């Protein structure tokens, strides 16, 4: 049996015990007959054993040890035990062995891989402990090769997918974590890592229509093609890339020592091309595609969780962009997504924390120039992202349902403010307040009850409240939404259609819905400009004039949005438009600024005013 001749166990090691004497291995106080029985049991034992003196030399070895190591028991006597079982291979084990010999440590147990003289290797469990009544220690060596082989087979089953035989999620993350350790790149590696994370488009349909057996065959065939692509493209230090099945129809190709995004892009392209070729599976000819998220970055500062989150996000982008494609991770796009997530997670408690505020934009009578009403526009004073306009968070609020809570707050705050203006300006005609309502507020809450309670609590008359819904939302009004709109109208609340002309533009609903106001989308108004060499579009004026006449015949009023110049206001006034809203008069401002406008003409509305917009507020 070969041993270690250098290192901690070498003859040159000054800490090694020296052979100074040979002392008896026989327990003190035993009769000759008992000692003979002990010796016979020792020699006949199936467990390989040796008695080692305090200098580390073998005093006696039994037949089982000689058979295990190759040789005769007598040939082992006098040899260093550490060399027989390679105890000097590790410094920690070697130091523990010395402590056992010196009597300072009771026991040592370790696993060693030994080489038999005939060339085969075996795994052993080595144990050392004191022999009672002597200064010697007992060395025992158990052959655990079969146990190790069984453990290896069990680990292989545990770490590999039974369908495709690929590494599974557990082995993938084990390999990924090891690859991200800095120590893995001390010898000429690139220090970078790449990942192609993919799933099959429409795999569920294959399982549902053809059965799981065909689905499993497809997964096995896909695994083979992925492995072939990895073998062709792989030139890392491991001789290839790790291909794993993470579950379902999800696969991953891990690229250690990545050379950059071009390498990952080439791999992703080869995978897409390989999977686009039809599969012939037991008489079934199938065609599939895959969506792939590609991430490539430096290992330093990267965690396994962070890498997988980026890969999962990028795979989502690939599917959202149309499937059957690969998409590279984009930090800017991810930052937007993270911002959206951050807003979504903090939106509900932000209402309770008082982070929202309302600003108001005047709705001006185009004939008199008097402020007739205001539109309430919500702002989110976010502690991290600053002041956010509605387009940054209203869509999120509609998706997660928090629009109901936020909408109630906006409605109550706006009505309270309108009532305050009314009380503060008793001699002026009261201004109405217009509040945007999402269709989800109608479905997910009792909007009619909420409005009635808020009007009662604030003392605002229903005629001074206008609710704005988008054209597309109103077009879908049926059942409960239609009943709610009708009840609100019967209550005296005005219903306005926002961005009119950009949605379905189905004029039939104007006769069956309780609509009071049409708000023309700003795209029509922008075509009215003469300034700065712009030529107005005559079609826009014709359309607006026709819409105004139609609305008036139906008893509706018309508000034009995005009025920016006096020229636009004059043309809108000429075609009969009732009110205007836009930067010509004011941006959305604080309630105090609106109070200053009440009762007086707004800028740029009366004839004779110039066309230069006022300073932005």
XYZ file of C-alpha atoms in Angstrom:
617
model
C 0.000 0.000 0.000
C 1.484 3.306 -1.054
C 1.682 6.118 1.484
C 2.779 9.722 1.756
C 6.497 10.298 2.207
C 6.499 14.101 2.385
C 4.464 16.855 4.057
C 3.296 16.621 7.632
C 3.957 12.889 7.713
C 7.485 12.953 6.253
C 10.559 11.772 8.074
C 11.820 15.338 8.092
C 8.863 16.559 10.159
C 10.318 17.521 13.541
C 6.949 16.931 15.235
C 6.881 13.248 14.269
C 7.341 10.766 17.162
C 10.645 8.857 16.974
C 11.055 5.201 17.711
C 12.803 5.107 21.071
C 11.482 1.893 22.476
C 9.121 -0.966 21.800
C 6.759 -1.592 24.641
C 4.313 -4.330 25.268
C 0.933 -4.326 23.628
C -0.497 -6.625 26.245
C -3.036 -5.229 28.697
C -1.705 -5.047 32.218
C -3.045 -7.557 34.731
C -4.271 -10.200 32.277
C -3.462 -13.895 32.526
C -1.608 -15.684 29.749
C -4.806 -17.516 28.733
C -6.722 -14.265 28.470
C -3.949 -12.657 26.472
C -3.918 -15.636 24.133
C -7.661 -15.290 23.615
C -7.285 -11.579 22.912
C -4.580 -12.272 20.358
C -6.636 -14.986 18.675
C -9.676 -12.703 18.444
C -7.511 -9.893 17.116
C -6.028 -12.083 14.380
C -9.361 -13.655 13.388
C -11.419 -10.447 13.334
C -13.007 -9.465 10.014
C -12.347 -5.803 10.816
C -8.891 -4.712 9.662
C -6.935 -3.644 12.758
C -3.465 -2.793 13.943
C -1.937 -1.850 17.279
C 0.151 1.301 17.023
C 2.635 2.441 19.634
C 3.033 6.002 20.837
C 5.758 6.624 18.217
C 3.307 5.886 15.412
C 4.756 2.515 14.391
C 2.696 -0.621 13.890
C 3.288 -3.119 16.695
C 0.938 -5.783 15.363
C -1.506 -6.095 12.469
C -4.196 -8.692 11.887
C -4.847 -10.707 8.755
C -7.825 -8.552 7.709
C -5.616 -5.449 7.540
C -2.912 -7.266 5.620
C -5.515 -8.537 3.157
C -7.000 -5.062 2.769
C -3.649 -3.421 2.121
C -2.013 -6.329 0.328
C 0.726 -8.363 2.029
C 1.285 -10.310 5.233
C 0.746 -9.147 8.843
C 4.427 -9.516 9.643
C 5.332 -7.169 6.776
C 3.270 -4.385 8.339
C 4.918 -4.525 11.755
C 7.318 -1.646 12.311
C 5.920 0.493 9.511
C 4.529 3.988 10.191
C 0.760 3.694 10.519
C 0.297 7.134 8.993
C 1.872 5.963 5.739
C -0.308 2.875 5.559
C -3.554 4.849 5.655
C -2.356 8.247 4.343
C -3.013 10.222 7.534
C -0.469 12.874 6.576
C -2.388 14.025 3.476
C -4.204 16.740 5.430
C -2.655 18.964 8.065
C -5.740 18.956 10.274
C -5.975 15.151 10.258
C -2.253 14.825 10.875
C -2.372 17.117 13.901
C -5.347 15.240 15.327
C -3.465 11.951 14.843
C -0.496 13.281 16.830
C -2.837 14.351 19.620
C -4.266 10.809 19.800
C -0.768 9.319 20.001
C 0.125 11.719 22.828
C -3.020 10.853 24.722
C -4.440 14.375 24.426
C -7.338 13.351 22.158
C -9.457 10.279 22.722
C -10.447 9.371 19.185
C -9.947 10.169 15.507
C -12.205 9.153 12.643
C -11.648 10.084 9.000
C -12.298 8.839 5.470
C -9.422 7.912 3.211
C -9.150 6.720 -0.369
C -6.399 4.090 -0.532
C -4.738 2.352 -3.445
C -4.285 -1.413 -3.333
C -1.039 -2.837 -4.716
C -3.003 -4.528 -7.519
C -4.034 -1.074 -8.761
C -7.657 -0.727 -7.648
C -8.761 2.004 -5.259
C -10.979 1.654 -2.247
C -12.669 4.021 0.159
C -12.010 3.359 3.853
C -13.115 4.724 7.186
C -10.124 4.967 9.527
C -10.601 5.041 13.305
C -7.992 5.406 16.044
C -8.585 5.070 19.768
C -6.658 4.064 22.909
C -6.049 0.450 23.965
C -7.171 0.253 27.624
C -4.357 -0.438 30.081
C -1.568 0.437 27.613
C -0.024 3.460 25.920
C -0.878 2.035 22.511
C -3.709 2.982 20.170
C -5.888 0.713 18.091
C -6.112 1.468 14.373
C -9.140 0.052 12.560
C -9.792 0.346 8.823
C -13.251 -0.417 7.367
C -13.789 -0.823 3.637
C -16.731 1.467 2.778
C -16.351 1.347 -1.008
C -19.735 -0.297 -1.520
C -21.368 2.252 0.733
C -19.684 5.099 -1.167
C -20.776 3.650 -4.485
C -24.341 3.410 -3.232
C -24.178 6.988 -1.960
C -22.833 8.113 -5.332
C -25.657 6.356 -7.162
C -28.229 7.837 -4.813
C -26.715 11.282 -5.239
C -26.825 10.889 -9.005
C -30.507 10.010 -8.802
C -31.093 12.902 -6.423
C -29.246 15.396 -8.628
C -30.522 14.341 -12.075
C -33.870 14.575 -13.806
C -35.417 11.116 -14.314
C -36.975 12.031 -17.671
C -34.127 13.730 -19.530
C -31.181 12.454 -17.421
C -29.938 16.035 -17.274
C -28.747 17.678 -14.057
C -31.748 18.927 -12.121
C -32.408 22.161 -10.271
C -30.488 21.074 -7.152
C -27.311 20.196 -9.063
C -27.640 23.302 -11.228
C -27.691 25.617 -8.211
C -24.842 23.699 -6.595
C -22.744 24.144 -9.719
C -23.803 27.778 -10.095
C -22.892 28.627 -6.512
C -19.495 26.965 -6.900
C -18.859 28.833 -10.141
C -19.581 32.165 -8.482
C -16.979 31.655 -5.766
C -13.987 33.883 -6.339
C -11.577 31.061 -5.564
C -12.791 29.264 -8.673
C -11.108 31.872 -10.873
C -7.619 32.053 -9.417
C -5.996 30.194 -12.304
C -6.580 32.025 -15.538
C -10.386 32.140 -15.643
C -12.332 35.057 -17.111
C -14.174 35.794 -13.878
C -17.466 36.019 -15.780
C -20.527 33.830 -16.011
C -23.384 33.495 -18.469
C -26.808 31.894 -18.429
C -29.387 31.015 -21.054
C -32.707 30.395 -19.324
C -35.430 29.039 -21.593
C -38.769 27.378 -21.702
C -40.737 25.876 -24.553
C -43.545 27.880 -26.135
C -46.826 25.986 -26.048
C -45.536 22.856 -24.322
C -48.696 22.602 -22.220
C -50.736 22.164 -25.386
C -48.589 19.152 -26.337
C -49.206 17.533 -22.954
C -52.914 18.301 -23.037
C -53.553 17.068 -26.579
C -51.038 14.228 -27.049
C -50.497 13.077 -23.488
C -47.648 13.131 -21.004
C -45.813 10.230 -22.643
C -45.346 12.215 -25.847
C -44.551 15.275 -23.737
C -41.772 13.372 -21.937
C -40.360 12.163 -25.241
C -40.326 15.726 -26.485
C -38.491 16.888 -23.374
C -35.920 14.135 -23.826
C -35.377 15.109 -27.462
C -35.069 18.778 -26.518
C -32.516 17.865 -23.853
C -30.437 16.008 -26.433
C -30.420 18.981 -28.801
C -29.523 21.396 -26.011
C -26.643 19.158 -24.964
C -25.426 19.004 -28.556
C -25.530 22.812 -28.824
C -23.624 23.155 -25.568
C -20.989 20.658 -26.673
C -20.485 22.482 -29.961
C -20.299 25.953 -28.404
C -18.583 25.017 -25.173
C -14.930 25.912 -24.808
C -14.744 26.766 -21.123
C -12.294 25.192 -18.748
C -14.833 22.498 -17.862
C -14.814 21.358 -21.482
C -18.429 22.391 -22.006
C -21.437 24.051 -20.484
C -23.822 22.658 -17.921
C -27.252 21.880 -19.358
C -29.964 21.356 -16.739
C -33.691 20.839 -16.590
C -35.049 23.091 -13.874
C -38.570 21.684 -13.959
C -41.526 21.437 -16.327
C -40.396 22.728 -19.707
C -37.728 25.022 -18.235
C -34.069 24.462 -19.084
C -30.862 26.309 -18.311
C -27.459 26.426 -19.989
C -24.765 27.623 -17.616
C -21.608 29.055 -19.194
C -18.646 29.237 -16.835
C -15.716 31.443 -17.769
C -17.899 33.323 -20.229
C -16.039 35.419 -22.780
C -18.829 37.980 -23.150
C -22.342 38.582 -24.441
C -21.399 37.529 -27.988
C -20.687 34.011 -26.801
C -24.040 33.842 -25.030
C -25.832 35.318 -28.034
C -24.266 32.703 -30.337
C -25.340 29.947 -27.965
C -28.901 31.292 -27.760
C -29.120 31.553 -31.556
C -27.886 27.989 -31.998
C -30.458 26.753 -29.476
C -33.315 28.535 -31.264
C -32.198 27.130 -34.608
C -31.856 23.610 -33.208
C -35.285 23.614 -31.599
C -37.010 24.978 -34.705
C -36.235 21.752 -36.563
C -39.247 19.373 -36.362
C -39.189 16.475 -33.874
C -40.196 12.959 -34.993
C -41.500 11.161 -31.909
C -42.953 7.696 -32.418
C -45.015 8.703 -35.405
C -45.729 12.187 -34.133
C -44.074 15.058 -35.978
C -43.943 18.113 -33.732
C -42.615 21.610 -34.143
C -41.872 23.758 -31.112
C -40.119 26.994 -30.337
C -38.501 28.430 -27.247
C -38.154 31.771 -25.504
C -34.742 32.453 -23.989
C -33.565 34.955 -21.412
C -29.829 35.653 -21.639
C -27.737 37.083 -18.792
C -23.952 37.624 -18.812
C -22.010 39.399 -16.103
C -18.963 39.410 -13.845
C -18.980 36.833 -11.062
C -17.795 39.346 -8.506
C -20.786 40.839 -6.738
C -23.202 38.377 -8.337
C -25.268 35.930 -6.296
C -27.022 32.824 -7.547
C -30.374 34.328 -6.544
C -29.645 37.617 -8.285
C -28.522 35.902 -11.480
C -31.641 33.745 -11.605
C -33.924 36.706 -10.926
C -32.342 38.556 -13.841
C -32.669 35.488 -16.054
C -36.314 34.992 -15.095
C -37.077 38.643 -15.818
C -35.352 38.448 -19.198
C -37.231 35.273 -20.112
C -40.464 37.116 -19.314
C -39.394 39.909 -21.672
C -38.691 37.390 -24.437
C -42.207 35.995 -24.109
C -43.784 39.446 -23.852
C -41.920 40.543 -26.975
C -43.498 37.773 -29.047
C -41.932 34.417 -28.030
C -39.639 32.263 -30.218
C -36.748 34.646 -29.566
C -33.892 35.372 -27.222
C -33.601 38.575 -25.215
C -30.530 39.985 -23.507
C -30.826 41.400 -20.009
C -31.222 45.199 -20.131
C -30.325 47.071 -16.918
C -32.454 50.112 -17.880
C -35.489 48.014 -18.644
C -34.981 46.142 -15.412
C -34.637 49.393 -13.469
C -38.032 50.475 -14.828
C -39.495 47.122 -13.797
C -37.957 47.410 -10.341
C -39.354 50.919 -10.003
C -42.763 49.623 -10.992
C -42.511 46.855 -8.413
C -41.385 49.312 -5.763
C -44.341 51.568 -6.541
C -46.761 48.657 -6.511
C -45.563 47.409 -3.131
C -45.810 50.839 -1.489
C -48.917 52.253 -3.173
C -51.559 51.074 -0.701
C -49.799 52.237 2.487
C -48.886 55.525 0.766
C -52.538 56.610 0.977
C -52.540 56.093 4.738
C -49.200 57.879 5.049
C -50.602 60.953 3.315
C -48.124 60.893 0.423
C -50.720 61.917 -2.182
C -51.827 65.428 -3.015
C -54.220 66.987 -5.524
C -53.533 69.735 -8.018
C -56.214 71.334 -10.154
C -56.290 72.476 -13.785
C -58.901 75.094 -14.746
C -61.739 74.400 -17.195
C -62.386 77.808 -18.790
C -65.472 79.141 -20.552
C -64.241 79.980 -24.060
C -66.695 82.898 -24.452
C -66.345 84.706 -21.132
C -62.918 83.479 -20.028
C -64.302 82.618 -16.594
C -63.169 79.491 -14.758
C -66.211 77.211 -14.742
C -64.600 74.159 -13.193
C -61.372 72.340 -12.439
C -60.034 68.864 -13.085
C -58.482 67.206 -10.038
C -55.140 65.572 -10.842
C -53.449 63.411 -8.229
C -49.716 63.594 -7.482
C -47.682 61.106 -5.471
C -44.958 62.712 -3.374
C -42.875 59.543 -3.212
C -40.107 59.587 -0.593
C -37.677 57.877 -2.971
C -38.695 58.886 -6.505
C -39.987 62.404 -5.901
C -43.239 63.816 -7.279
C -44.923 61.348 -9.636
C -47.685 62.200 -12.111
C -50.689 59.874 -12.589
C -49.275 58.145 -15.665
C -46.558 56.654 -13.423
C -48.858 54.885 -10.976
C -52.542 54.886 -11.972
C -52.064 51.870 -14.245
C -50.416 49.998 -11.379
C -53.234 50.971 -9.031
C -55.794 49.657 -11.513
C -53.937 46.353 -11.840
C -53.579 45.623 -8.133
C -56.943 47.045 -7.061
C -55.575 49.869 -4.925
C -57.307 52.292 -7.323
C -60.452 51.818 -5.206
C -58.843 53.125 -2.016
C -56.925 55.837 -3.877
C -60.016 56.835 -5.875
C -62.072 57.260 -2.733
C -59.405 59.513 -1.255
C -59.205 61.622 -4.437
C -62.978 61.955 -4.645
C -63.356 62.985 -1.006
C -60.429 65.431 -1.134
C -61.631 67.058 -4.366
C -65.216 67.450 -3.125
C -64.022 68.923 0.161
C -61.858 71.424 -1.743
C -64.681 72.409 -4.121
C -66.941 73.054 -1.142
C -64.195 75.148 0.476
C -63.921 77.352 -2.654
C -67.701 77.729 -2.632
C -67.724 78.893 0.984
C -64.728 81.196 0.486
C -66.262 82.888 -2.611
C -69.978 83.184 -1.866
C -70.509 86.025 -4.341
C -69.007 84.119 -7.307
C -70.593 81.328 -9.280
C -69.360 78.060 -7.751
C -66.883 76.006 -9.790
C -67.474 72.321 -10.318
C -64.749 69.717 -9.784
C -64.079 66.951 -12.294
C -62.627 63.673 -10.993
C -61.279 60.805 -13.091
C -62.845 57.418 -12.350
C -61.423 54.044 -13.405
C -63.897 51.422 -14.530
C -62.524 49.099 -11.835
C -63.849 51.503 -9.233
C -67.335 50.782 -10.557
C -66.831 47.006 -10.474
C -64.851 46.636 -7.224
C -66.707 49.125 -5.038
C -70.134 50.663 -4.592
C -69.332 53.915 -6.383
C -72.869 55.241 -6.088
C -72.856 54.787 -2.308
C -69.353 56.269 -2.013
C -70.323 59.362 -3.998
C -73.530 59.865 -2.031
C -71.700 59.584 1.307
C -68.895 61.928 0.249
C -71.313 64.548 -1.077
C -73.283 64.353 2.153
C -70.160 64.560 4.328
C -68.620 67.492 2.444
C -71.851 69.388 1.755
C -71.103 69.674 -1.975
C -74.144 69.651 -4.244
C -74.172 66.825 -6.831
C -74.324 69.326 -9.713
C -70.811 70.544 -8.777
C -69.282 67.085 -9.239
C -68.274 65.712 -12.611
C -66.932 62.180 -13.066
C -64.678 61.476 -16.056
C -64.381 58.049 -17.667
C -62.378 57.158 -20.750
C -64.195 56.431 -23.975
C -63.041 52.795 -24.022
C -64.277 52.295 -20.441
C -67.691 53.729 -21.209
C -67.979 51.578 -24.340
C -67.796 48.493 -22.154
C -70.450 49.790 -19.785
C -73.219 47.264 -19.342
C -74.989 45.682 -16.413
C -73.652 47.023 -13.133
C -71.459 49.844 -14.622
C -74.360 51.144 -16.702
C -76.686 51.025 -13.703
C -74.120 52.896 -11.606
C -73.673 55.630 -14.213
C -77.423 56.013 -14.540
C -77.857 56.248 -10.757
C -75.125 58.873 -10.508
C -76.703 60.879 -13.307
C -80.115 60.650 -11.626
C -78.447 61.955 -8.471
C -77.365 65.065 -10.382
C -73.704 64.159 -10.932
C -72.399 64.958 -14.415
C -70.735 62.190 -16.473
C -67.963 63.189 -18.895
C -66.272 61.122 -21.600
C -62.508 61.780 -21.487
C -60.223 61.654 -24.576
C -63.236 61.502 -26.860
C -62.387 60.605 -30.438
C -59.424 58.332 -29.742
C -61.247 55.140 -28.762
C -64.067 53.254 -30.416
C -65.889 56.452 -31.398
C -69.156 54.566 -31.534
C -71.676 57.374 -31.454
C -74.526 55.014 -30.557
C -73.599 55.019 -26.878
C -74.108 58.794 -26.682
C -77.839 58.212 -26.950
C -78.096 55.358 -24.436
C -75.624 56.420 -21.745
C -76.218 59.246 -19.237
C -73.385 61.369 -20.619
C -73.326 65.137 -20.005
C -69.940 66.235 -21.357
C -67.542 65.275 -24.147
C -63.856 66.109 -23.672
C -62.166 66.267 -27.072
C -58.760 64.655 -27.183
C -55.831 67.051 -27.561
C -54.765 65.468 -30.871
C -57.615 67.358 -32.563
C -56.747 70.655 -30.902
C -53.073 70.474 -31.849
C -54.094 70.583 -35.498
C -55.514 74.102 -34.956
C -52.106 75.812 -34.600
C -51.005 78.643 -36.901
C -48.009 79.657 -34.802
C -44.369 79.014 -35.641
C -45.079 78.316 -39.295
C -47.436 75.439 -38.566
C -50.348 74.945 -40.956
C -53.624 73.892 -39.386
C -55.257 70.753 -40.648
C -58.658 71.708 -42.085
C -59.918 68.190 -41.486
C -59.398 68.597 -37.745
C -61.510 71.741 -37.672
C -64.222 70.034 -39.719
C -64.278 67.034 -37.396
C -64.325 69.167 -34.250
C -67.078 71.373 -35.604
C -69.172 68.334 -36.512
C -68.635 66.763 -33.103
C -69.561 69.995 -31.332
C -72.760 70.360 -33.347
C -73.671 66.711 -32.715
C -73.006 67.048 -28.999
C -75.105 70.230 -28.760
C -77.999 68.566 -30.583
C -77.827 65.774 -27.986
C -77.805 68.301 -25.159
C -74.121 67.766 -24.297
C -71.379 70.302 -23.642
C -67.904 70.036 -25.153
C -64.520 70.663 -23.506
C -61.357 70.883 -25.609
C -58.168 69.551 -24.014
C -54.567 70.699 -24.590
C -55.352 74.305 -25.505
C -51.929 75.961 -25.640
C -52.341 79.148 -27.691
C -54.807 82.003 -28.071
C -55.169 81.072 -31.754
C -56.382 77.621 -30.841
C -58.789 79.095 -28.297
C -60.189 81.506 -30.904
C -60.778 78.768 -33.471
C -62.393 76.508 -30.846
C -64.632 79.362 -29.800
C -65.592 79.936 -33.438
C -66.746 76.353 -33.951
C -68.875 76.532 -30.803
C -66.745 74.622 -28.267
C -67.934 75.397 -24.730
C -64.861 75.157 -22.477
C -61.141 74.786 -22.868
C -58.414 73.242 -20.744
C -54.658 73.537 -21.246
C -51.415 75.399 -20.630
C -52.783 78.594 -22.216
C -54.715 79.050 -18.999
C -52.679 77.137 -16.465
C -50.971 73.922 -15.691
C -52.321 71.899 -12.794
C -51.698 74.043 -9.710
C -52.290 74.087 -5.961
C -55.755 74.927 -4.593
C -54.562 78.392 -3.468
C -53.769 79.361 -7.052
C -57.215 78.267 -8.245
C -58.759 80.446 -5.539
C -57.034 83.455 -7.096
C -58.578 82.640 -10.524
C -62.158 82.217 -9.343
C -64.381 85.091 -10.436
C -61.859 86.584 -12.900
C -61.056 85.919 -16.561
C -58.420 83.267 -17.289
C -55.434 84.204 -19.414
C -55.822 84.077 -23.187
C -59.553 83.323 -23.328
C -61.079 86.691 -24.253
C -60.635 88.274 -27.698
C -57.592 90.471 -28.103
C -55.199 88.441 -25.988
C -51.825 87.511 -27.472
C -50.793 83.999 -28.364
C -47.817 83.619 -26.047
C -48.483 81.106 -23.244
C -48.096 82.312 -19.661
C -45.144 81.329 -17.526
C -45.323 77.633 -16.567
C -46.539 77.195 -13.009
